[in-house]
XYZ file of C-alpha atoms in Angstrom:
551
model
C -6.568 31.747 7.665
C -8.284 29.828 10.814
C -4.938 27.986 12.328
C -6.584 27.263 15.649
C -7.878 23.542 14.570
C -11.743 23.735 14.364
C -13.493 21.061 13.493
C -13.767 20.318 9.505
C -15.809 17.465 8.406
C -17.867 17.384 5.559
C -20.679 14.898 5.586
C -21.472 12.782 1.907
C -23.843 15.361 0.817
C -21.279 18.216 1.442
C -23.326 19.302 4.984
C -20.195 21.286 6.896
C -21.790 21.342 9.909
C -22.815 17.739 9.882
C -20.037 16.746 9.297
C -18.098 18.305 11.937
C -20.194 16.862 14.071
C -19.055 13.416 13.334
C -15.962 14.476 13.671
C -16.557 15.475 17.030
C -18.492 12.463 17.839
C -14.914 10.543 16.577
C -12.568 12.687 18.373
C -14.740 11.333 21.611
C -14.546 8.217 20.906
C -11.288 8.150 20.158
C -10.300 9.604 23.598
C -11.475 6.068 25.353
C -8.235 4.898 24.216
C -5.799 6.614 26.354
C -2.918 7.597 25.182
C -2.053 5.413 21.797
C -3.859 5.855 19.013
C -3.316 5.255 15.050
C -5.659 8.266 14.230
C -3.927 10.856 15.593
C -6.216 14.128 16.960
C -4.904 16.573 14.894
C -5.811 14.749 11.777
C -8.528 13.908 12.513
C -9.658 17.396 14.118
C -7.695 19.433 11.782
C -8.757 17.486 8.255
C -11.908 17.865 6.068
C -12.993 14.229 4.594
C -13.876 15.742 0.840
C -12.826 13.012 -1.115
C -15.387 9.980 -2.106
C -15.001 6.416 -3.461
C -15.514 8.057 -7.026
C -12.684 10.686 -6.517
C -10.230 7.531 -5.351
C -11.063 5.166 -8.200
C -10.463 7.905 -10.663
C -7.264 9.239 -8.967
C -5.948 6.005 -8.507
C -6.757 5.208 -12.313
C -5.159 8.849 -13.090
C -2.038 7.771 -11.354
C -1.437 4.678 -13.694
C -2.110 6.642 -16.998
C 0.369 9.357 -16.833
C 2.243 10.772 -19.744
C 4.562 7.667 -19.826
C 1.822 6.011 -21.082
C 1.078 8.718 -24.501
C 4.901 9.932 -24.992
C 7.416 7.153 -24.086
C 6.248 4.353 -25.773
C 8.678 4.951 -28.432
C 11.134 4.814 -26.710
C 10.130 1.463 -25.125
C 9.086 0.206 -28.547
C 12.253 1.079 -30.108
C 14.625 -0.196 -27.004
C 12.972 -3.681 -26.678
C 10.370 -4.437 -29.378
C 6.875 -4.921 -29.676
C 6.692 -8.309 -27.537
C 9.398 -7.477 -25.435
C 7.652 -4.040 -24.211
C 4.417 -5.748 -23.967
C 5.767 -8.429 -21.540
C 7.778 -5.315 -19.571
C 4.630 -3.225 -19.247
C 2.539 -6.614 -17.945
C 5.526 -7.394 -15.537
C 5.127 -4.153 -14.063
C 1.475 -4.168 -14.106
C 1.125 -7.232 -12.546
C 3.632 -5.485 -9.486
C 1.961 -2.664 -9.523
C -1.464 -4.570 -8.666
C 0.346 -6.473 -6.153
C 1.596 -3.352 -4.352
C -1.974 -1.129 -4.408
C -3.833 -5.013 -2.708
C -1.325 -4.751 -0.081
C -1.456 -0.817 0.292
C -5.189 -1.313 0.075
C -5.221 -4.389 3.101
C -2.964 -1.995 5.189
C -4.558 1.412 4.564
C -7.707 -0.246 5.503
C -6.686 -1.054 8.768
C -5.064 1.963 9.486
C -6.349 5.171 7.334
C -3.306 7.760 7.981
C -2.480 11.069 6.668
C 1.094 9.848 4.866
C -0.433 6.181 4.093
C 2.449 3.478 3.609
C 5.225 6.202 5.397
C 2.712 6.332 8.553
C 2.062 2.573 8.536
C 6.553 2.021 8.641
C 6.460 3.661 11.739
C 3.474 1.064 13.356
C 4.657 -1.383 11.766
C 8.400 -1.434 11.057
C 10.638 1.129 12.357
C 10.232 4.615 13.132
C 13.665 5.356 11.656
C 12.021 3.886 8.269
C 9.283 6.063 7.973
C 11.408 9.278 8.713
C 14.116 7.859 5.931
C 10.874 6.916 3.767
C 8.834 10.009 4.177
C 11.472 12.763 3.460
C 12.072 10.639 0.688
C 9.075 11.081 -1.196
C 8.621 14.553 0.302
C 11.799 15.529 -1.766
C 10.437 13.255 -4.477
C 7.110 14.859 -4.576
C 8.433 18.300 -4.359
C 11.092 17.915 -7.304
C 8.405 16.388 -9.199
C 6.087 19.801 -9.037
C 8.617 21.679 -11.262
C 9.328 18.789 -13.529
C 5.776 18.465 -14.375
C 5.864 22.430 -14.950
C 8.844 21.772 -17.127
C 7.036 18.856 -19.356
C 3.575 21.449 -19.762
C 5.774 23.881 -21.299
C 7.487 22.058 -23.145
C 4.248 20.328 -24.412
C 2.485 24.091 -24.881
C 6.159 24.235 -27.383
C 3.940 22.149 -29.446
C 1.804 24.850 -30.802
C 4.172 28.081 -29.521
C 7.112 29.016 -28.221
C 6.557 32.386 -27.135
C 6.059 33.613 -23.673
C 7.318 30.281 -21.848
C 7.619 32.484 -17.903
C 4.375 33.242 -18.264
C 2.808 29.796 -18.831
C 5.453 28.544 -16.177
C 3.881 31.419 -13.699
C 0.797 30.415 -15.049
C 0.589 26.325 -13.938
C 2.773 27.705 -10.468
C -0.354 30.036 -9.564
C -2.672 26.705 -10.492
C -0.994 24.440 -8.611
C -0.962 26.805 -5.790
C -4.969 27.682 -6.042
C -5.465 23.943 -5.849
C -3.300 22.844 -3.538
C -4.489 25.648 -1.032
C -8.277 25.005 -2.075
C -10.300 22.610 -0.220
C -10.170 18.445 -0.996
C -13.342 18.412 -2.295
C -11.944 20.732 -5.592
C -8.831 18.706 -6.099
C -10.828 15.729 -6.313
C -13.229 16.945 -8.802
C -10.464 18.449 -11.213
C -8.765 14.961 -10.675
C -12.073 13.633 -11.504
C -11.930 15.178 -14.751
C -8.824 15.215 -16.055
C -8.831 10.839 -15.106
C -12.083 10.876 -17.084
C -10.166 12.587 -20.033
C -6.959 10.574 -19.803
C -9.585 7.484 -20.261
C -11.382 8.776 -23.029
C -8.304 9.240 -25.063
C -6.918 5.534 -23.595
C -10.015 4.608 -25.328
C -9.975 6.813 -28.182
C -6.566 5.942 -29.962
C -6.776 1.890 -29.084
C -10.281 2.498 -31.044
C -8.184 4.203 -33.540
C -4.936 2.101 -33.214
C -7.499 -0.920 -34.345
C -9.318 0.998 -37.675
C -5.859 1.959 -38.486
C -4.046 -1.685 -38.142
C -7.207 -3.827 -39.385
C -7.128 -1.476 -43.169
C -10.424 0.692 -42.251
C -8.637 3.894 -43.396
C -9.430 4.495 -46.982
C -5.570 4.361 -48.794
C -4.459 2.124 -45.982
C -3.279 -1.257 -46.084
C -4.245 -3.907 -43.446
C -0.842 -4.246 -41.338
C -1.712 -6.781 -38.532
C 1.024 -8.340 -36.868
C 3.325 -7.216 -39.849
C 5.930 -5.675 -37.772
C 5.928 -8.382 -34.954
C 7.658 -10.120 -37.912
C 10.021 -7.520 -39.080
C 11.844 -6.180 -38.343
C 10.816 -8.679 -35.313
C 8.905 -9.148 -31.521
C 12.519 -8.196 -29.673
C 15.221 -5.867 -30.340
C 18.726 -6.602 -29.269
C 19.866 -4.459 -26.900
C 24.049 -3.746 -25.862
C 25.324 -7.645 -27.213
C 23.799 -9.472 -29.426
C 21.697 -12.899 -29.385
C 18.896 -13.933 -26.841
C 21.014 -12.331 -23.743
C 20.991 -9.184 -26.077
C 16.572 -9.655 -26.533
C 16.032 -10.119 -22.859
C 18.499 -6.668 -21.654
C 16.416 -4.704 -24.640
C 12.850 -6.005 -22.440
C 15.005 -5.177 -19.042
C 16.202 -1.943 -20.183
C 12.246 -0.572 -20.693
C 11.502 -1.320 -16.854
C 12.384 2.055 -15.603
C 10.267 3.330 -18.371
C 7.187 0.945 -17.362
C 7.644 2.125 -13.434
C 7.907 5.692 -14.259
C 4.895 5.311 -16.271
C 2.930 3.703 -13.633
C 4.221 6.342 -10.745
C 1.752 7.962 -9.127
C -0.731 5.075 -8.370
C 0.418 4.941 -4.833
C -0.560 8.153 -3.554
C -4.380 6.600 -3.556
C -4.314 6.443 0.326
C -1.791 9.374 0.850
C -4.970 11.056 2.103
C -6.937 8.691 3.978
C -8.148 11.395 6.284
C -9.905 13.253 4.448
C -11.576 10.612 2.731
C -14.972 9.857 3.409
C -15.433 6.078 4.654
C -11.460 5.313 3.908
C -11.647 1.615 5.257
C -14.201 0.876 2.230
C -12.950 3.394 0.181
C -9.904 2.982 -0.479
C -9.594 -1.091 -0.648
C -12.012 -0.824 -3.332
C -10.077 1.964 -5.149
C -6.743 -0.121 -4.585
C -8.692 -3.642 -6.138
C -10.257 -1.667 -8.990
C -6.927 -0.578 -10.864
C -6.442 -4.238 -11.641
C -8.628 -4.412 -14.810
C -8.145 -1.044 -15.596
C -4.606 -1.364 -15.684
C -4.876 -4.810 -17.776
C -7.304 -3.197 -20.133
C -5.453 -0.163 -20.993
C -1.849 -0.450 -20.481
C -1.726 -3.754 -22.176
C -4.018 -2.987 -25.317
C -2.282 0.378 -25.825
C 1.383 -1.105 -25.721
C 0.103 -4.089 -27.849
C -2.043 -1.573 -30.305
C 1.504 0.477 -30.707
C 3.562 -2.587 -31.993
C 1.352 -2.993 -34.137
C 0.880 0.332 -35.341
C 5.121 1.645 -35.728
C 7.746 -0.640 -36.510
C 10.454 -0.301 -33.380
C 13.374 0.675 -35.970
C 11.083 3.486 -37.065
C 13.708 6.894 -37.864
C 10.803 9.424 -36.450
C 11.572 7.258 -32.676
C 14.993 8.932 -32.814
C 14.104 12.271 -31.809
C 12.746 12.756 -28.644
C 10.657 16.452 -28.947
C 8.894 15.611 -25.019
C 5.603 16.830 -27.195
C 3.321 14.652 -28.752
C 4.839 15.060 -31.914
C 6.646 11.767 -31.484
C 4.534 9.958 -29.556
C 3.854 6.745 -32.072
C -0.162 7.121 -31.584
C 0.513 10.184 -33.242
C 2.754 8.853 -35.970
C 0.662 6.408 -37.486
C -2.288 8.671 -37.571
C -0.501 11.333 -39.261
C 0.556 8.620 -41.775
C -3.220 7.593 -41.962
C -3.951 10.933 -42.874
C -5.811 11.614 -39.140
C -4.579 15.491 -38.795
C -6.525 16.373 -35.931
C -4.643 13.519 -33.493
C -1.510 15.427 -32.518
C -3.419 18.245 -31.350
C -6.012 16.191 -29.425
C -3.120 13.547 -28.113
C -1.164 16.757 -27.233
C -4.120 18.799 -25.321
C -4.840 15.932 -22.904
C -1.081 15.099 -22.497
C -0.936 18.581 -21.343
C -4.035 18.129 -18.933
C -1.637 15.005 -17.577
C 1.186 17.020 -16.829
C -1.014 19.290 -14.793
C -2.361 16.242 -13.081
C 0.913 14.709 -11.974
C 1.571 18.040 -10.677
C -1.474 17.560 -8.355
C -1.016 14.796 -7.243
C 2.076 15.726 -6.355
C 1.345 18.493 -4.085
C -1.002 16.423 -2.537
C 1.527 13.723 -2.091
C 4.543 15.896 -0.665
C 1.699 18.124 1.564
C -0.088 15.254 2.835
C 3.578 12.999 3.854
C 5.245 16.119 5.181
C 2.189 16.641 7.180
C 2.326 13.363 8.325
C 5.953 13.514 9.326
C 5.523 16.610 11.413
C 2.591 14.993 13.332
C 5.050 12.123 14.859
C 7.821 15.049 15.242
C 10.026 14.120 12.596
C 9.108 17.719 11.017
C 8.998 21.207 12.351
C 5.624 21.633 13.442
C 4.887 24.656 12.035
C 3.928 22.058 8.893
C 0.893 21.377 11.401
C -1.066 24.503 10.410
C -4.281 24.537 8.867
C -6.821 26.620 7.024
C -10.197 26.791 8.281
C -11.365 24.070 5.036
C -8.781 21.659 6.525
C -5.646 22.427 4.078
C -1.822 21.700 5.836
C -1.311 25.507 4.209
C 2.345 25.846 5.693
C 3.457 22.807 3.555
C 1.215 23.980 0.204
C 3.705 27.774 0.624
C 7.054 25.665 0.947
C 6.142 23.709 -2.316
C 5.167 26.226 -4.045
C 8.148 27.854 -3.353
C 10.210 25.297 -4.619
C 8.046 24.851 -7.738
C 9.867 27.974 -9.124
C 12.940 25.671 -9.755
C 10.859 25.380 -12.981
C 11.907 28.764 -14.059
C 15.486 27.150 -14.810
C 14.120 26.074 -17.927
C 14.117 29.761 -19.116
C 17.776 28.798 -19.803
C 18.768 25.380 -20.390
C 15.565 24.572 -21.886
C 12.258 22.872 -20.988
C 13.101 19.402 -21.915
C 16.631 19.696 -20.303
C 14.902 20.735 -17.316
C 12.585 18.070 -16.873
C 14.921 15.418 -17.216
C 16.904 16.630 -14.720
C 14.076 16.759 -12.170
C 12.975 13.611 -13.460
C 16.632 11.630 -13.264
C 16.547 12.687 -9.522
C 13.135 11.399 -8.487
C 13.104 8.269 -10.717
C 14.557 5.243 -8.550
C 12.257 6.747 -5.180
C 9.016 5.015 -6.688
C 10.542 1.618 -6.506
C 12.183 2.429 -3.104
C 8.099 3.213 -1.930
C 6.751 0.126 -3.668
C 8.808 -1.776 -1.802
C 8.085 -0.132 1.321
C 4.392 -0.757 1.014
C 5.598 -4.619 0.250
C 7.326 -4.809 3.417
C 4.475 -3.010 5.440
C 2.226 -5.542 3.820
C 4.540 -8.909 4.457
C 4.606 -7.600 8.280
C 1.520 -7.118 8.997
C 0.667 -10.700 7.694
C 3.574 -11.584 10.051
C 2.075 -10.056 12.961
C -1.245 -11.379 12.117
C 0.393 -15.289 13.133
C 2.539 -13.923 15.968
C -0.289 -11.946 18.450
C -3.192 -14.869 17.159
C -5.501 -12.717 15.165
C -6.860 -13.682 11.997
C -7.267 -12.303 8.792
C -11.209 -12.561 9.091
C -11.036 -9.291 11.698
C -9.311 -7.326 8.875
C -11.485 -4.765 7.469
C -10.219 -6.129 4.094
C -7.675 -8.909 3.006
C -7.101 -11.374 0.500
C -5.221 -14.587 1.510
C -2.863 -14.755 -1.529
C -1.232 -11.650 -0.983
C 0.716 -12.180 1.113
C 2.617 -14.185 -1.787
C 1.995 -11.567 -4.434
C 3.673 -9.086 -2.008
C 6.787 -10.984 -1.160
C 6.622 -11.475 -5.690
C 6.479 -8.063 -6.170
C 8.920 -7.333 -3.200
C 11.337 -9.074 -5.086
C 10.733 -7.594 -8.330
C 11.118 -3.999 -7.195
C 14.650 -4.273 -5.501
C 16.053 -6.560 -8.501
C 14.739 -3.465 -10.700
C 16.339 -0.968 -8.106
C 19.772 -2.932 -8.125
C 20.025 -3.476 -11.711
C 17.928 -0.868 -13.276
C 20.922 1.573 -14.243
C 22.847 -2.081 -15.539
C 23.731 -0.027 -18.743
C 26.166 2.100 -17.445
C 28.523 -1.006 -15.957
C 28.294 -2.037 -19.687
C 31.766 -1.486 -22.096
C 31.275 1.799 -23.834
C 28.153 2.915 -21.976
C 29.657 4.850 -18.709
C 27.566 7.752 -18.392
C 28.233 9.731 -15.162
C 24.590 11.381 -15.179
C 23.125 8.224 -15.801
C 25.377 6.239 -12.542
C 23.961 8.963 -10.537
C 19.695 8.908 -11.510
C 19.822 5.282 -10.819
C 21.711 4.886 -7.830
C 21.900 8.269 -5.848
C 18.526 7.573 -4.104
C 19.716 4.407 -2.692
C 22.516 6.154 -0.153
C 19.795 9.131 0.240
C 17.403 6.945 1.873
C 20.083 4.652 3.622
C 21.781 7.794 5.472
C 18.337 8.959 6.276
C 17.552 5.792 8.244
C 20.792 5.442 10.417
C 21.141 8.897 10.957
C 17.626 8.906 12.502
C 17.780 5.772 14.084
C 21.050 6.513 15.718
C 19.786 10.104 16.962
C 16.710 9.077 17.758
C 18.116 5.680 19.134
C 14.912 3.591 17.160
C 14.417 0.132 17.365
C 12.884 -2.041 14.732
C 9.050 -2.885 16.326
C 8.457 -6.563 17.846
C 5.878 -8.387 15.942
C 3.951 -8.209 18.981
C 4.326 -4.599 19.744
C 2.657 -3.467 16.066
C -0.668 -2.137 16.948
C -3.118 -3.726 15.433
C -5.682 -4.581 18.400
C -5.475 -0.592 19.024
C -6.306 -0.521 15.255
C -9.153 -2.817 15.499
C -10.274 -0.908 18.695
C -10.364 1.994 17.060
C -12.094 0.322 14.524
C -15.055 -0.780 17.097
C -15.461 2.733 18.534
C -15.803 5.070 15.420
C -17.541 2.520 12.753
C -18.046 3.738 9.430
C -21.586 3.367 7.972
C -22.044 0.995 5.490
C -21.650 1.758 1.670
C -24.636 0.594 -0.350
C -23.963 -1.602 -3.172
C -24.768 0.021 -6.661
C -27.823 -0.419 -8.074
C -30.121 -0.650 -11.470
C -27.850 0.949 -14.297
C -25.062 2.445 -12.290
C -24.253 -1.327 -11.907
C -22.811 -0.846 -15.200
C -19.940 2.009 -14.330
C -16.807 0.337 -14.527
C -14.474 2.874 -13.717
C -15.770 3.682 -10.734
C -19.059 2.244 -9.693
């Protein structure tokens, strides 16, 4: 492996040579601004820009339509109702838009390896970004083994023979394409985003022939169980308080079913054109999000009534998953196997995107020292391959499954990740609110942006709000009489103290200071932004006009 830090860009029409050249050409430019930069010269020396505004939209759509969305509906269904996990999923979709306009408005300015844990440093507090980063770092690299976990237990569907080798199988994957160059991972993301749509669009096709009567031997159910056994479900007490904790209760569902979408920008180096790019991959998970999340949730009240017996058992496979009730009760045999297949393909997704996430950050850290730089190293295709070897290494926690069980497993890697996605939404909130609040202070207006919206600076403060009620009140069941669950007390809240400790501890060795509005960076940004312009993407034309996932 070439560690020495040649040059790896790759132009749009994949011309290596090319493309190192603008790289070079950048790297010059750059060095007319002395000493601070926001691009730092390793990145942007050491990185290969594979990924394009097609491989973004897609990821980003990927992220938001994980396996929450196929396997824990049920659940959700059966905690809150019909109309009270349609309104939780839309609350959380509306945040989740919020939070990728302001990632999007920041990234823009300034596209980082590490995204919103790079922009707390320049805009916050270095102490934040360290607390932040190692955060998801530990997030990301729990969340390898989990996914691991979930495909076998998913592959349990059809057999449960040989589980070690599937589990070496999907380590030795994740490896080959975490170590391969950006360009791969962003085609196989590519493809397994395209398949997670076509199934979104599959069973809400289906969910509709099955609810209007158009299976022969079905009845036409409508809205029938919207009016019993009814639109909420009581949840702990009784009464309206009881119908409004049953729609509370399914937020940590919604968030973990949404996690994911903000790794978009996590490599904005080695994305071709990222001050287009990514804004427009960040603003086009709006309607997506609508579109799908709310028709599918809506599509399963319609489909399963929430006191259902078959929600009871939780298998992790898509043998519950209530898409795949109703069309086994329609007589569809075929579904399960198809639901399960592409569920699988999701697993193996997250786990992607979670290598790239943990690589990318930890990457990121060790560039402003906050890492041992050894996590600097590079192949000669522009791969961090010191930080794909650690998580590997730790993805082998999956093998615990071998004997306390696949399902077990997961949820314990799951339960100690969970609360971290809020704790980052709310980071890029707060990145988001200061900019806007630096913006006023040093006199520059929004105009000289490379992209920003004036309302959201409102919708980030909205969603700001929303994330740390959720955090604070998320694990409310367990303060309830009767409901103390030690486990539980500890997935909700342990993250909290985690990140906390992380941030004084660093800020009192490191002695940190939280940044002046007038001291964040942003002319540098801009200046940067003047010396290595980005050439203009062409607006579609004729019939690709007509793409709406990612055109």
């Amino acid at each position: 492996m070439d560690v020495e830090g040649a040059s790896h860009g790759i132009s749009p029409d994949g011309d290596l040579e090319h493309g190192a050249a603008v790289r070079r050409g950048s790297a010059a430019s750059f060095d007319k601004l002395g000493d601070v930069r926001i691009v730092e010269i390793n990145e942007g020396r050491d990185l290969a820009r594979g990924l394009t505004q097609r491989h973004l939209s897609m990821i980003a759509l990927a992220g938001a339509i994980g396996t929450g969305l196929f396997l824990s509906l049920g659940g959700s269904l059966q905690t809150a109702g019909p109309l009270g996990a349609l309104l939780a999923y839309a609350l959380i979709g509306l945040v989740v838009c919020a939070v990728l306009f302001a990632l999007g408005e920041v990234s823009a300015l300034f596209p980082v390896t590490g995204s919103f844990v790079r922009h707390a440093e320049f805009i916050v507090d270095p102490a934040l970004g360290f607390a932040v980063g190692w955060n998801v770092v530990y997030g990301s690299y729990l969340s390898v083994p989990a996914e691991i976990s979930a495909a076998i237990v998913l592959i349990q569907f059809w057999t449960d023979k040989y589980p070690a080798l599937f589990i070496t199988l999907f380590v030795v994957i994740t490896f080959l394409v975490g170590i391969a160059g950006i360009v791969i991972y962003g085609e196989i993301e590519f493809a397994f985003a395209l398949l997670k749509v076509l199934l979104v669009v599959g069973i809400i096709i289906m969910g509709l022939v099955i609810d209007l009567g158009g299976v022969p031997g079905q009845k036409r159910l409508g809205f029938t169980y919207w009016k019993d056994p009814g639109p909420f479900i009581e949840y702990v007490t009784s009464g309206s308080l009881g119908s409004f904790l049953g729609f509370w209760a399914v937020m940590n569902n919604a968030v973990y079913s949404f996690s994911g979408v903000e790794s978009v920008s996590v490599a904005a180096c080695e994305t071709q054109n990222p001050r287009q790019n990514i804004p427009r991959a960040c603003k086009r998970v709006f309607a997506r999000v609508s579109i799908f999340y709310i028709l599918a949730v809506l599509i399963v009240g319609m489909l399963v009534p929430s006191n259902d017996p078959d929600l009871e058992y939780d298998s992790g496979n898509a043998s519950t998953s209530p898409f795949v009730l109703a069309a086994t009760r329609a007589g569809i045999k075929i579904v399960p196997h198809v639901i399960n297949a592409v569920v699988l393909t999701s697993a193996w997704s997250s786990s992607n995107q979670a290598m790239l996430s943990g690589t990318r950050i930890l990457y990121g850290l060790a560039l402003k020292r906050q890492a041992p730089q050894i996590f600097l190293r590079t192949t000669k295709w522009g791969i961090p391959f010191v930080c794909v070897i650690l998580q590997t290494a730790i993805a082998t926690l999956a093998y615990m499954s071998l004997s306390n069980g696949a399902l077990t497993v997961f949820y314990w890697l799951l339960d100690l990740t969970s609360c971290g996605v809020l704790i980052s939404w709310s980071v890029i909130c707060i990145n988001h609110i200061r900019l806007h609040k630096a913006l006023k202070a040093q006199g520059i207006s929004r105009a000289e942006l490379p992209w920003s919206h004036g309302w959201t600076y409102y919708s980030s403060w909205a969603a700001l709000f929303v994330c740390v009620l959720i955090l604070l009140t998320g694990g409310f069941t367990v303060f309830c009489t009767g409901y103390w669950n030690v486990e539980s007390f500890i997935a909700s809240y342990l993250d909290i103290p985690l990140v906390l400790a992380a941030y004084f501890g660093w800020k009192m060795f490191k002695r940190t200071k939280i940044l002046s509005l007038h001291d964040i960076p942003i002319r540098v940004a801009l200046e940067e932004i003047r010396l290595t312009p980005e050439a203009k993407i062409p607006p579609m034309k004729g019939w690709k006009r007509l793409n709406i996932l990612w055109g």
